[in-house]
mmCIF file of C-alpha atoms and ligand atoms in Angstrom:
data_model
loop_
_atom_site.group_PDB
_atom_site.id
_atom_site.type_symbol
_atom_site.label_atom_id
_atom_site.label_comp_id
_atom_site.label_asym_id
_atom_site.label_seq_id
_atom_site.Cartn_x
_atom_site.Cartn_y
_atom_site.Cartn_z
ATOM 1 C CA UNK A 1 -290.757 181.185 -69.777
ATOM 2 C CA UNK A 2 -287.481 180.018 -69.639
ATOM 3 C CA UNK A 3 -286.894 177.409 -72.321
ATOM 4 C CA UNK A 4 -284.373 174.311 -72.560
ATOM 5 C CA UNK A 5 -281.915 174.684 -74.916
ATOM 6 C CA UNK A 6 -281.870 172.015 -77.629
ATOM 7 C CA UNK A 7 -279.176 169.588 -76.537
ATOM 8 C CA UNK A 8 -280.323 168.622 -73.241
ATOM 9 C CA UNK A 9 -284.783 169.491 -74.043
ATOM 10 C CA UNK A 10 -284.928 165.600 -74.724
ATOM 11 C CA UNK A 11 -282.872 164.051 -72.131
ATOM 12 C CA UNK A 12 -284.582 162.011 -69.206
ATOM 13 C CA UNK A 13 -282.442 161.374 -65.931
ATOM 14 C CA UNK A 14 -280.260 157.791 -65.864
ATOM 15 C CA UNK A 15 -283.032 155.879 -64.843
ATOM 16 C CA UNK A 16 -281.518 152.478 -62.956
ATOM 17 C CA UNK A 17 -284.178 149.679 -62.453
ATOM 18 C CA UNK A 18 -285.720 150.511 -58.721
ATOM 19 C CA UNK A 19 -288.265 148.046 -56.792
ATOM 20 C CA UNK A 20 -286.516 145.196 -54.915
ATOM 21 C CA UNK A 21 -285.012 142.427 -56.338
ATOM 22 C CA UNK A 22 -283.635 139.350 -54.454
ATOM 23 C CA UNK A 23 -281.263 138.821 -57.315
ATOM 24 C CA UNK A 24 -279.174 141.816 -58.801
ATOM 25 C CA UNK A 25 -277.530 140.993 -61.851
ATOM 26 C CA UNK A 26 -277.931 143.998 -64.456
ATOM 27 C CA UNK A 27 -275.286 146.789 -63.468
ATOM 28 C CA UNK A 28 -272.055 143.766 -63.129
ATOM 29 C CA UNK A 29 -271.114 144.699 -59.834
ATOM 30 C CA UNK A 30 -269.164 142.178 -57.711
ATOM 31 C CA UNK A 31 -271.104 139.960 -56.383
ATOM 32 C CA UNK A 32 -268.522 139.747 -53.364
ATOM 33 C CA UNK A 33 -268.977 142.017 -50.602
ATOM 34 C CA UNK A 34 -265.698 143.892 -48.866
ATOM 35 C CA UNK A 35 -264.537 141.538 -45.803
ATOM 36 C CA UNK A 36 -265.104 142.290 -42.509
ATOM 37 C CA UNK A 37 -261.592 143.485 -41.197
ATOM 38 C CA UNK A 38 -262.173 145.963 -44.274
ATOM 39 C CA UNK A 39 -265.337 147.454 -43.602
ATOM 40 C CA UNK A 40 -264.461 147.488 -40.007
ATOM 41 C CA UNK A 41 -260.802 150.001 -41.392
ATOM 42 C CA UNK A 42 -263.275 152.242 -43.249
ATOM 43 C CA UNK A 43 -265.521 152.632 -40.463
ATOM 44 C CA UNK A 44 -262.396 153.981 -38.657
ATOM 45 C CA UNK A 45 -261.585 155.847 -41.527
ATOM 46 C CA UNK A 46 -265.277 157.485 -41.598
ATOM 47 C CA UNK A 47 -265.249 157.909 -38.354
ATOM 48 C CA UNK A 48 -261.241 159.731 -37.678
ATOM 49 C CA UNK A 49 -261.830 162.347 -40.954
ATOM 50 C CA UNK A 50 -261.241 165.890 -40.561
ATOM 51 C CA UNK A 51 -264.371 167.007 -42.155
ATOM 52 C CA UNK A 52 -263.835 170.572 -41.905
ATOM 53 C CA UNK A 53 -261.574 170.310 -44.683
ATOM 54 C CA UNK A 54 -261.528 169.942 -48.143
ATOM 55 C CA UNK A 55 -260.017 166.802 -49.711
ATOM 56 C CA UNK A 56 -256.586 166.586 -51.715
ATOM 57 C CA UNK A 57 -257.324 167.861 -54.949
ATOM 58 C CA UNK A 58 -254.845 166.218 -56.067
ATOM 59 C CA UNK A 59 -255.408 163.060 -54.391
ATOM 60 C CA UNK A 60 -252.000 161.834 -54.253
ATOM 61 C CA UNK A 61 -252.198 159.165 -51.716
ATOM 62 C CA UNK A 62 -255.002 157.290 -53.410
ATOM 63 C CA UNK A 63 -252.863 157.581 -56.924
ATOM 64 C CA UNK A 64 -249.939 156.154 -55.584
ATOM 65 C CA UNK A 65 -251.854 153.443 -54.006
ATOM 66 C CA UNK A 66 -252.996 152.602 -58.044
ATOM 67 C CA UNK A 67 -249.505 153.170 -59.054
ATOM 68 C CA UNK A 68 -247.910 150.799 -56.572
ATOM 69 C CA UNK A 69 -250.849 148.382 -57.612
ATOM 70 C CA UNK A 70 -250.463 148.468 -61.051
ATOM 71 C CA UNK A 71 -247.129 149.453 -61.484
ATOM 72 C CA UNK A 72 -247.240 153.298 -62.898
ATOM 73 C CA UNK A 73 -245.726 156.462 -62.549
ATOM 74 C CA UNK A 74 -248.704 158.245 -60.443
ATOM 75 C CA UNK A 75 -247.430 161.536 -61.805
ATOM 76 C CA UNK A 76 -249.598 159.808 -64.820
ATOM 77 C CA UNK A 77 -252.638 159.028 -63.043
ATOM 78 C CA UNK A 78 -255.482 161.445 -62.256
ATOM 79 C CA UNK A 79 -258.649 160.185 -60.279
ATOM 80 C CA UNK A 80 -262.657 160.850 -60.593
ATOM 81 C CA UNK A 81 -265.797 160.289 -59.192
ATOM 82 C CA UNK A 82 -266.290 157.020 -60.599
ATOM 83 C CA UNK A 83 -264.738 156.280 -64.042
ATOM 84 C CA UNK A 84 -268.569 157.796 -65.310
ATOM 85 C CA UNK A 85 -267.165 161.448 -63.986
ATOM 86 C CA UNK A 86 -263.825 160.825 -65.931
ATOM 87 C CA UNK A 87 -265.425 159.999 -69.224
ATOM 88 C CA UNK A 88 -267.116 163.664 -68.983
ATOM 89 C CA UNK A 89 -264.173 165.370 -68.107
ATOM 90 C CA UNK A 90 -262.576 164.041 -70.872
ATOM 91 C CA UNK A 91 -265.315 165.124 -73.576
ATOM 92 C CA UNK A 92 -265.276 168.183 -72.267
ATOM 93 C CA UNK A 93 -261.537 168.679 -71.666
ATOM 94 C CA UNK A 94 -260.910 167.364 -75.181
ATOM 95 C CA UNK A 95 -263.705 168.168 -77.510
ATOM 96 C CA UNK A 96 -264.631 171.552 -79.359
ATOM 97 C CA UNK A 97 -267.953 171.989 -80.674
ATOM 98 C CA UNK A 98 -268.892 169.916 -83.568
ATOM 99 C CA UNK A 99 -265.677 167.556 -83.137
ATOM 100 C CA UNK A 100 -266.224 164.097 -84.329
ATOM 101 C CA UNK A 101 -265.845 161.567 -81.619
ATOM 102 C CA UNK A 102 -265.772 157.567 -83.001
ATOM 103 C CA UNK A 103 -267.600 155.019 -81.512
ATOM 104 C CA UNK A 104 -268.331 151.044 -82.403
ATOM 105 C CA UNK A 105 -271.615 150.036 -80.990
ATOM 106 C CA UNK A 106 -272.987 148.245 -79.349
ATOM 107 C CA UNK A 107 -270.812 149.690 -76.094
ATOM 108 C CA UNK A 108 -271.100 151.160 -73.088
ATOM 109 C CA UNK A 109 -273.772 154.205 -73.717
ATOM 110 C CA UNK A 110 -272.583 157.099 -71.724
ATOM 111 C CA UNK A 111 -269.911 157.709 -74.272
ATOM 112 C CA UNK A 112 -272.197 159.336 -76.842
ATOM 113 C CA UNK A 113 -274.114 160.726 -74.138
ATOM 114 C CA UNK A 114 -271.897 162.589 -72.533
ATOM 115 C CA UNK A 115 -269.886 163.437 -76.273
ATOM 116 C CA UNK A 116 -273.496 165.008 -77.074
ATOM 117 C CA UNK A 117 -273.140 167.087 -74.327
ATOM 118 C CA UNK A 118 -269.932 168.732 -75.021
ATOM 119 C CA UNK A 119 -270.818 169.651 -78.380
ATOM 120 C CA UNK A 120 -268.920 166.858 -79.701
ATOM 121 C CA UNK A 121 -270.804 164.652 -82.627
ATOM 122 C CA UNK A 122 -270.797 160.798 -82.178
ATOM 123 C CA UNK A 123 -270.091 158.960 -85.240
ATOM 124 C CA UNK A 124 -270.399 155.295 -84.908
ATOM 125 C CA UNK A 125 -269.559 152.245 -86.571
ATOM 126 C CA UNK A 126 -271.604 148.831 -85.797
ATOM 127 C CA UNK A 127 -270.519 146.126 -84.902
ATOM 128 C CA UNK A 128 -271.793 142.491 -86.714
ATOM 129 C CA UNK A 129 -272.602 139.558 -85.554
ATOM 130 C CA UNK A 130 -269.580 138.580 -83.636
ATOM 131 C CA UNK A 131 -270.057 142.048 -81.689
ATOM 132 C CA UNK A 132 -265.793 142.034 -82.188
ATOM 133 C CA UNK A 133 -264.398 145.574 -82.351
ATOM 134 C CA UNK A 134 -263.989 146.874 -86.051
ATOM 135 C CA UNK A 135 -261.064 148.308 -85.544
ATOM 136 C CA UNK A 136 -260.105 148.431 -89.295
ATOM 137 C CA UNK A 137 -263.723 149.959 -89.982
ATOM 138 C CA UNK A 138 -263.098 152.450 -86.789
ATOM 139 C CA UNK A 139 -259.365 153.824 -88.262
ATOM 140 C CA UNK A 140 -261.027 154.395 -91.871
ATOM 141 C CA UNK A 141 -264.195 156.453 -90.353
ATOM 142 C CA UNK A 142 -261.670 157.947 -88.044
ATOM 143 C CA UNK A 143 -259.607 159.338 -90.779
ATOM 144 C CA UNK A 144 -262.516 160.252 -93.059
ATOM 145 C CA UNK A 145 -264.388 162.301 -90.145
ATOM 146 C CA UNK A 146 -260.747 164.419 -88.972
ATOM 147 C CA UNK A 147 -261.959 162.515 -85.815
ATOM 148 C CA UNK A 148 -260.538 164.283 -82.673
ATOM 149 C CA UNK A 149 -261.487 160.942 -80.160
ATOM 150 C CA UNK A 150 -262.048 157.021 -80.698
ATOM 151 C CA UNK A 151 -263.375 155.970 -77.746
ATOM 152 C CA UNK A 152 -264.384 152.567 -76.529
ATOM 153 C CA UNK A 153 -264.474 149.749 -73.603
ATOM 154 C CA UNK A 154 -261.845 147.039 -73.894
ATOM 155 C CA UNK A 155 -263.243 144.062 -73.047
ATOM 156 C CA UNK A 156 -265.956 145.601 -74.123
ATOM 157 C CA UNK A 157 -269.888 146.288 -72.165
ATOM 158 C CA UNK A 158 -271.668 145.099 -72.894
ATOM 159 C CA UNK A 159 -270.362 142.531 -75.335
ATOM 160 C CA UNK A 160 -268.067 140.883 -73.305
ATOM 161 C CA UNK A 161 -265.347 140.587 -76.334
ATOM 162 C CA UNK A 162 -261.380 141.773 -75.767
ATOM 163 C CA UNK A 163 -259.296 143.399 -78.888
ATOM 164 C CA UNK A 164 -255.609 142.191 -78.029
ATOM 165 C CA UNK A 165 -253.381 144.122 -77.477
ATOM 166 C CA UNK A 166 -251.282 144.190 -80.741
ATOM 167 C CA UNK A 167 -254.457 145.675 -82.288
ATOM 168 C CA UNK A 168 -254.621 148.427 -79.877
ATOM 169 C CA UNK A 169 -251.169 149.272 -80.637
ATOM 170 C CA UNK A 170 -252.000 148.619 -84.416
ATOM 171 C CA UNK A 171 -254.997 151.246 -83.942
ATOM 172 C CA UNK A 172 -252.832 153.806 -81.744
ATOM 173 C CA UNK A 173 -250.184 154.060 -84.425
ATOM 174 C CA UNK A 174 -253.118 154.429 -87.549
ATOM 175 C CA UNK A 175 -254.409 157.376 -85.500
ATOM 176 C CA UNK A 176 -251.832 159.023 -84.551
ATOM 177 C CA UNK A 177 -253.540 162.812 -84.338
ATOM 178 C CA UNK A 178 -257.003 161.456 -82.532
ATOM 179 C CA UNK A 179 -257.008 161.027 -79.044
ATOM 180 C CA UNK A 180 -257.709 157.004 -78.029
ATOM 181 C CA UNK A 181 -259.742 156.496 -74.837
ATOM 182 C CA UNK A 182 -259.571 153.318 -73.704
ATOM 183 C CA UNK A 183 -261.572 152.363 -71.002
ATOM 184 C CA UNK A 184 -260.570 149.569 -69.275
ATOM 185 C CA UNK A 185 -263.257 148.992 -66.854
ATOM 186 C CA UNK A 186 -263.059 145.108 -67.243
ATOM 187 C CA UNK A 187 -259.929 144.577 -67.457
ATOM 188 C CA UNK A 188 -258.947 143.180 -64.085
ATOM 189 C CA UNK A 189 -260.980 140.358 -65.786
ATOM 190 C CA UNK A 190 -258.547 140.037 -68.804
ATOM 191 C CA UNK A 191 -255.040 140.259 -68.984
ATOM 192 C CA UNK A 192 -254.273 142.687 -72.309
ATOM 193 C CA UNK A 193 -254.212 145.654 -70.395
ATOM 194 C CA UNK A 194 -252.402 148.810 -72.152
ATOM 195 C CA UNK A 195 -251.221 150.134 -68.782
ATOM 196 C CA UNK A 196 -247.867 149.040 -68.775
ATOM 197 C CA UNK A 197 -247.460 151.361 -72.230
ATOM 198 C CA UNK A 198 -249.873 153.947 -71.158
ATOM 199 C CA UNK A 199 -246.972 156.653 -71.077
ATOM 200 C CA UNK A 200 -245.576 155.445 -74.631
ATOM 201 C CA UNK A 201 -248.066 157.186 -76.712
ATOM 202 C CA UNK A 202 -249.118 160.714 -76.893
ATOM 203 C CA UNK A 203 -252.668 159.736 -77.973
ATOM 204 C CA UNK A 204 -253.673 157.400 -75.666
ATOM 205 C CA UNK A 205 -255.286 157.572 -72.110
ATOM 206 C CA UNK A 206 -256.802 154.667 -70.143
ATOM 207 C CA UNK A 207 -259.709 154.785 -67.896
ATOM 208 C CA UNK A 208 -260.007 152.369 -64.705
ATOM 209 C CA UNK A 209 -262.871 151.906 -62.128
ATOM 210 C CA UNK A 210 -262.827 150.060 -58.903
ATOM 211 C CA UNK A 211 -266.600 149.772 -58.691
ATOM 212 C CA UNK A 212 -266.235 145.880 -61.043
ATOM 213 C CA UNK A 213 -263.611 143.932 -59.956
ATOM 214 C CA UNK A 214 -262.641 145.688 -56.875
ATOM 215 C CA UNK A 215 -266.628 145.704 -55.653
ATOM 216 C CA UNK A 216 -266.529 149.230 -54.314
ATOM 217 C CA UNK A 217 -269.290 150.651 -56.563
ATOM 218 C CA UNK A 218 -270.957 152.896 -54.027
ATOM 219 C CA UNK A 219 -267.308 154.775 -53.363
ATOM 220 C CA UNK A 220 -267.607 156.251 -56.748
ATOM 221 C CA UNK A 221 -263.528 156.017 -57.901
ATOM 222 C CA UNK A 222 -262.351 155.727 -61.256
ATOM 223 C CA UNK A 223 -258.749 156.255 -62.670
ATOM 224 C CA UNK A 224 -256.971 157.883 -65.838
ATOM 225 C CA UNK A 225 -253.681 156.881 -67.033
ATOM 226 C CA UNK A 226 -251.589 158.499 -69.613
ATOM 227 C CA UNK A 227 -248.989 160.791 -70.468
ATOM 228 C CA UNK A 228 -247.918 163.584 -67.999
ATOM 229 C CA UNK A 229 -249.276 166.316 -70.666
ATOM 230 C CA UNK A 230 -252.825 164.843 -71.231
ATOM 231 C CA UNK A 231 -253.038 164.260 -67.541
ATOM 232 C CA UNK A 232 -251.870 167.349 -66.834
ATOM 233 C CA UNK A 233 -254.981 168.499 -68.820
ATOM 234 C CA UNK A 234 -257.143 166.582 -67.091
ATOM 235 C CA UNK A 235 -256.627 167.854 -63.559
ATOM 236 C CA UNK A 236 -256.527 170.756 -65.045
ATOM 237 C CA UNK A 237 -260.017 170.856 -66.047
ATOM 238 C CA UNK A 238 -261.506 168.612 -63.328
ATOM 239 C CA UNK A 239 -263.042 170.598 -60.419
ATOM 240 C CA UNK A 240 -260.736 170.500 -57.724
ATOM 241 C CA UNK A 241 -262.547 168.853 -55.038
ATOM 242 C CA UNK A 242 -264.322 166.104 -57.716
ATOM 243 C CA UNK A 243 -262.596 163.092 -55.110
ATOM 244 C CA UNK A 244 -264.346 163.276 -51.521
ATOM 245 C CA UNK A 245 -261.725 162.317 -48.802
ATOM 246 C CA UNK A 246 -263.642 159.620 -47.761
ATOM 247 C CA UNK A 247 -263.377 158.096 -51.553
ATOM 248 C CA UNK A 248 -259.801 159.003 -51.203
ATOM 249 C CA UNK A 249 -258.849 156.941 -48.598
ATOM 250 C CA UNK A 250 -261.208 154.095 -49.031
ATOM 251 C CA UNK A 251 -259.627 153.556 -52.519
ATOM 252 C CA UNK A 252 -256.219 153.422 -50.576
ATOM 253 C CA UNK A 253 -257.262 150.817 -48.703
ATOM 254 C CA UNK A 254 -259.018 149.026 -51.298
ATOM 255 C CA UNK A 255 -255.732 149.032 -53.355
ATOM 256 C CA UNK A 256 -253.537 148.072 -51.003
ATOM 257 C CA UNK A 257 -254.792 144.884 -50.498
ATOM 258 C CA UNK A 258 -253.040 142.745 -53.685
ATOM 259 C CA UNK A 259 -253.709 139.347 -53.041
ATOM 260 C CA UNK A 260 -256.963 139.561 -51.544
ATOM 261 C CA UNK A 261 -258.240 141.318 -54.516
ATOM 262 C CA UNK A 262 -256.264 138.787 -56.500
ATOM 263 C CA UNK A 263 -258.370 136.467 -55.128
ATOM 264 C CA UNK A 264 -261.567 137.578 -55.694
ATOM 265 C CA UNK A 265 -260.808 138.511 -58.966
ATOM 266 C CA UNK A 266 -260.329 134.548 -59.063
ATOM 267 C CA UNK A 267 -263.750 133.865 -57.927
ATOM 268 C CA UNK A 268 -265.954 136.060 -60.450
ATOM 269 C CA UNK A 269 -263.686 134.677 -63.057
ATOM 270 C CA UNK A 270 -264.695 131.204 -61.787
ATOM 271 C CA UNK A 271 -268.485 132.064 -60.972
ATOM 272 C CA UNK A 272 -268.401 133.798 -64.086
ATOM 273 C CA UNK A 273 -267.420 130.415 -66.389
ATOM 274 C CA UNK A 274 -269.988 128.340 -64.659
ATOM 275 C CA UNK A 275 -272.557 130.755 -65.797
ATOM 276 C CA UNK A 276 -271.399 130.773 -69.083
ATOM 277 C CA UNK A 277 -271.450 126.769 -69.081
ATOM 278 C CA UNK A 278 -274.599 126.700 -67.695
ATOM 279 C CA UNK A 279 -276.406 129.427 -70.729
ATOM 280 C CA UNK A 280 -274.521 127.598 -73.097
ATOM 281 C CA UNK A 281 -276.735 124.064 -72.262
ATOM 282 C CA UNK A 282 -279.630 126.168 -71.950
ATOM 283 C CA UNK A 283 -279.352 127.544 -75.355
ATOM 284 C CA UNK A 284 -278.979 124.130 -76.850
ATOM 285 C CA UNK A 285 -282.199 122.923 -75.338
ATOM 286 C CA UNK A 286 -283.890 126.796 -76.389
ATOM 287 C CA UNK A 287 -282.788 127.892 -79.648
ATOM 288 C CA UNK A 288 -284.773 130.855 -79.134
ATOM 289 C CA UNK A 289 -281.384 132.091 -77.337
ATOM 290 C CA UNK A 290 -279.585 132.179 -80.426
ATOM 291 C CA UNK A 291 -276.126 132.866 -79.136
ATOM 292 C CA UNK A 292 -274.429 132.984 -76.126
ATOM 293 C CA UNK A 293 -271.179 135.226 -76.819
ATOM 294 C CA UNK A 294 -267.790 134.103 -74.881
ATOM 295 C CA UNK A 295 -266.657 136.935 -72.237
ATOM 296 C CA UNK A 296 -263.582 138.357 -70.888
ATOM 297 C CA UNK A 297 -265.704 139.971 -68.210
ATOM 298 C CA UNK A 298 -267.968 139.237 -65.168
ATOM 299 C CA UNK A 299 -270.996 138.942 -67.157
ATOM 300 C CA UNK A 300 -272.397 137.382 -69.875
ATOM 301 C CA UNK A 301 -274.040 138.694 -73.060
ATOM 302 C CA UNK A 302 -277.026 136.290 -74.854
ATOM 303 C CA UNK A 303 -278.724 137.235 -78.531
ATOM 304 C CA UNK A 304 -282.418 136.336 -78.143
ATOM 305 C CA UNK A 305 -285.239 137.374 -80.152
ATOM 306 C CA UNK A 306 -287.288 136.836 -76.600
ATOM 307 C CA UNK A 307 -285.234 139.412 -74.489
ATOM 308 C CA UNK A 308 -288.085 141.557 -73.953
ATOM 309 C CA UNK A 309 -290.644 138.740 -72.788
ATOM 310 C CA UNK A 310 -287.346 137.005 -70.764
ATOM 311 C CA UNK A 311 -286.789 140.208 -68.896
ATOM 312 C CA UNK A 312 -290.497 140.575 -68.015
ATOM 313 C CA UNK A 313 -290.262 137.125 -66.581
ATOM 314 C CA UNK A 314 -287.073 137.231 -64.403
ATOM 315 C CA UNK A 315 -288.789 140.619 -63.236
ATOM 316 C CA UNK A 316 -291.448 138.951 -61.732
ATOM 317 C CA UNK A 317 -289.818 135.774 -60.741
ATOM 318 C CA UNK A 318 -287.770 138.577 -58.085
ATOM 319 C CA UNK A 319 -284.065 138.553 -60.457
ATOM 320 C CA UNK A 320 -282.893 141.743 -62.421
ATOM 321 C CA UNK A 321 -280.836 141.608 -65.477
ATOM 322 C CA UNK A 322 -279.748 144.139 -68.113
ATOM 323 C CA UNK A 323 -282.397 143.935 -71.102
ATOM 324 C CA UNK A 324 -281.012 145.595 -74.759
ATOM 325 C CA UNK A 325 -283.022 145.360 -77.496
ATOM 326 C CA UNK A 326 -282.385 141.624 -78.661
ATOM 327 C CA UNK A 327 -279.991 140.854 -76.148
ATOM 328 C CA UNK A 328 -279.713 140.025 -72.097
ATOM 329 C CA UNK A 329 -276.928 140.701 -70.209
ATOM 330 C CA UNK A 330 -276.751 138.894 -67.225
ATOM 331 C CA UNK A 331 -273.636 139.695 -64.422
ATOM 332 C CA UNK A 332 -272.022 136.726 -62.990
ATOM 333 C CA UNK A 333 -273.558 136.247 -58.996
ATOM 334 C CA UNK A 334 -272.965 133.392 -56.259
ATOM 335 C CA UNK A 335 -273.921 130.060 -56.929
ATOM 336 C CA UNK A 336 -277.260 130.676 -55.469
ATOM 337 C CA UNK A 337 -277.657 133.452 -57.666
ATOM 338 C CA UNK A 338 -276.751 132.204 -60.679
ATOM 339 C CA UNK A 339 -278.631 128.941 -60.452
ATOM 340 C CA UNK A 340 -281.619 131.405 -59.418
ATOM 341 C CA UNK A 341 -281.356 132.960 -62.885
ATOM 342 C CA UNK A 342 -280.495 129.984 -64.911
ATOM 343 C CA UNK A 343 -283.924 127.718 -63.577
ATOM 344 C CA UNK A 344 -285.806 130.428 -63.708
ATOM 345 C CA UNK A 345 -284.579 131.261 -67.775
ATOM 346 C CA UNK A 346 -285.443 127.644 -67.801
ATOM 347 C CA UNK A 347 -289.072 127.735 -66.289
ATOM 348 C CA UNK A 348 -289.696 130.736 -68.289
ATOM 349 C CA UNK A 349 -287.916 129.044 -71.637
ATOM 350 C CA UNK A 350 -290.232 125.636 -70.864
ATOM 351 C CA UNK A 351 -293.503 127.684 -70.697
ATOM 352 C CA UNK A 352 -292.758 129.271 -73.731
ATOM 353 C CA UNK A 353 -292.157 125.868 -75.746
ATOM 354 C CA UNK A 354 -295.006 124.237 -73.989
ATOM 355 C CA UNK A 355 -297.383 127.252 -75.312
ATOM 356 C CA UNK A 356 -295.958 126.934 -79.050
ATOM 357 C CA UNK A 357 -296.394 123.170 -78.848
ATOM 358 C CA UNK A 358 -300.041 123.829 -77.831
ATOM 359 C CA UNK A 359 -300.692 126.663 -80.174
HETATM 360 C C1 PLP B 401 -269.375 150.250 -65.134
HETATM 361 C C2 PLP B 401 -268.618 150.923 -66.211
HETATM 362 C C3 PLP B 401 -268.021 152.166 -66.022
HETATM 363 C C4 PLP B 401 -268.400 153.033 -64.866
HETATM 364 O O1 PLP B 401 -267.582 152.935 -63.838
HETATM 365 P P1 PLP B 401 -267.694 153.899 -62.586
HETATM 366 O O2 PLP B 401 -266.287 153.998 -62.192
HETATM 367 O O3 PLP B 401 -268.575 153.197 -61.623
HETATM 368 O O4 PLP B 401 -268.274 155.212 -63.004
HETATM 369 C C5 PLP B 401 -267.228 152.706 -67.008
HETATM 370 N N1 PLP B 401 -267.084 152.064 -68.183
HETATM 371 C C6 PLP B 401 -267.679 150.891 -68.430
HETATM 372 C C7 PLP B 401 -267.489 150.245 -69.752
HETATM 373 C C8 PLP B 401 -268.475 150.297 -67.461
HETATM 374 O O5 PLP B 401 -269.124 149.155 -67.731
#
């Protein structure tokens, strides 16, 4: 028989909540669909492709298009099938077996995941109770483990907490032989991004997606900045045709389109801060939600001790968030959606007291 080896006998396939919900709020997509005069360009799009032939494996149109929107040399931008894709590539491009990669949890999971699966070996530091990054902690077990990689998100899933800038810098110029990922998957959200100095370091590459801010999950398109070399690398290693055409020019589209995506950016922000508000009276009626953290994101991150019966509840009640263990996550929706998920914390949070009263 033929046997699995040892690194991948345990794993289980990414397993994303199915059944229908009427409220989505656990994976922080946008809760703004693409206009109409969009959809209606990528239908033409979809519909005027040469599909006989393979895409640009470079995909230079689509990189210039995130150059021009964010002001880089595309020469230093590489693209992937979703951001997910990228971080990967990256482990594998970058990591020999056994390599130490640096992590501060809790963050986003696939990191260690796919680090595993290169051979690398995840060494992490935790976070406490402020979930801020550690990034003195992170330098010293970086330079103790002759790490080859820090990785981490920046503002952070699924915290919700930004490390400014200067302490990037601070933690670029500690390290200077480890490679820094950075992803950046919020940051349209924030404004500390390390783009404008992406080329300035040798050890540093960003990653950005355009499935959060720019609601285009289902296109799968994520972004690497850095300098030429380690770019260089990357497409290097990528397989050629990793960026569909479709993807290609849908992304061109999407990031043409400045101030409309300015503007929506403007609304999560906006739906984003009501939701906050509106956790933040919750918890003071419910101390069993013990903290609602600030966020530089589109979602926001609670400390419970009743995530797991909360989760339950919203399950049935037809609304899907992200359950970890002692926290929720909940993604910032419409005003219908987040008032869904706020009464029904609250008819779930009033049971509760009304059962401990009685017991
Ligand atoms: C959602 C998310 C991604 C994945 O982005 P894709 O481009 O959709 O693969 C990457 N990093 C973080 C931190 C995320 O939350």
């Amino acid at each position: 028989m033929f046997e699995l080896n040892e690194k991948i006998r345990d794993l289980t396939p990414y397993d994303p909540i199915t059944g229908t919900y009427t409220v989505r709020l656990d994976a922080n997509e946008s809760f703004l669909s693409l206009p109409d005069d969009v959809r209606q360009e990528l239908g033409q799009i979809a519909s005027s492709l040469d599909y006989r032939r393979y895409p640009d494996p470079l995909a230079k149109d689509v990189c210039a298009a995130f150059g021009a929107y964010y002001g880089v040399d595309p020469a230093c931008v590489a693209g992937g099938n979703g951001s997910d894709e990228l971080i990967s590539i990256l482990m594998n491009a970058f990591l020999q077996p056994g390599d130490a990669v640096i992590t501060a949890l809790p963050d986003f999971s696939m990191y260690g995941f796919y680090a595993h699966l290169a051979g690398g070996r995840e060494v992490s530091v935790q976070k406490d109770d402020s979930l801020r990054f550690p990034a003195d902690a992170v330098i010293e077990t970086a330079k103790r483990e002759n790490a080859r990689m820090i990785v981490f998100s920046n503002p952070c899933n699924p915290t919700g907490q930004g490390l400014p800038k200067n302490d990037v810098r601070r933690l670029l110029q500690a390290v200077p032989e480890t490679l820094v990922v950075l992803d950046e998957a919020y940051m349209d959200f924030w404004d500390e991004s390390m783009l404008p100095e992406a080329t300035k370091y040798d050890n540093l590459l960003i990653l950005r997606t355009c499935s959060k801010a720019f609601g285009g999950a289902a296109v799968r398109l994520g972004f690497v900045v850095g300098p030429e070399r380690l770019v260089r690398a990357v497409r290097a290693v990528k397989s050629p045709y990793n960026l569909n055409s479709f993807t290609q020019a849908a992304g061109t589209v999407l990031l043409s389109r400045r101030d409309a995506e300015k503007a929506a950016i403007e609304t999560i922000k906006a739906s984003t801060h009501a939701l906050h508000e509106a956790l933040c009276r919750l918890a003071e009626a419910y101390p069993v939600l013990e903290k609602v953290y600030d966020t530089c994101c589109n979602f926001v991150l609670i400390r419970t001790g009743a995530a797991d019966t909360l989760h339950r509840g919203l399950l049935q009640k037809g609304i899907a968030v992200r359950r970890f263990p002692g926290y929720l996550r909940i993604t910032a929706g419409s005003e219908e959606e987040n008032q869904a998920v706020t009464a029904a914390l609250q008819e779930l949070l009033a049971a509760d007291t009304e059962k401990e009263g009685q017991a």
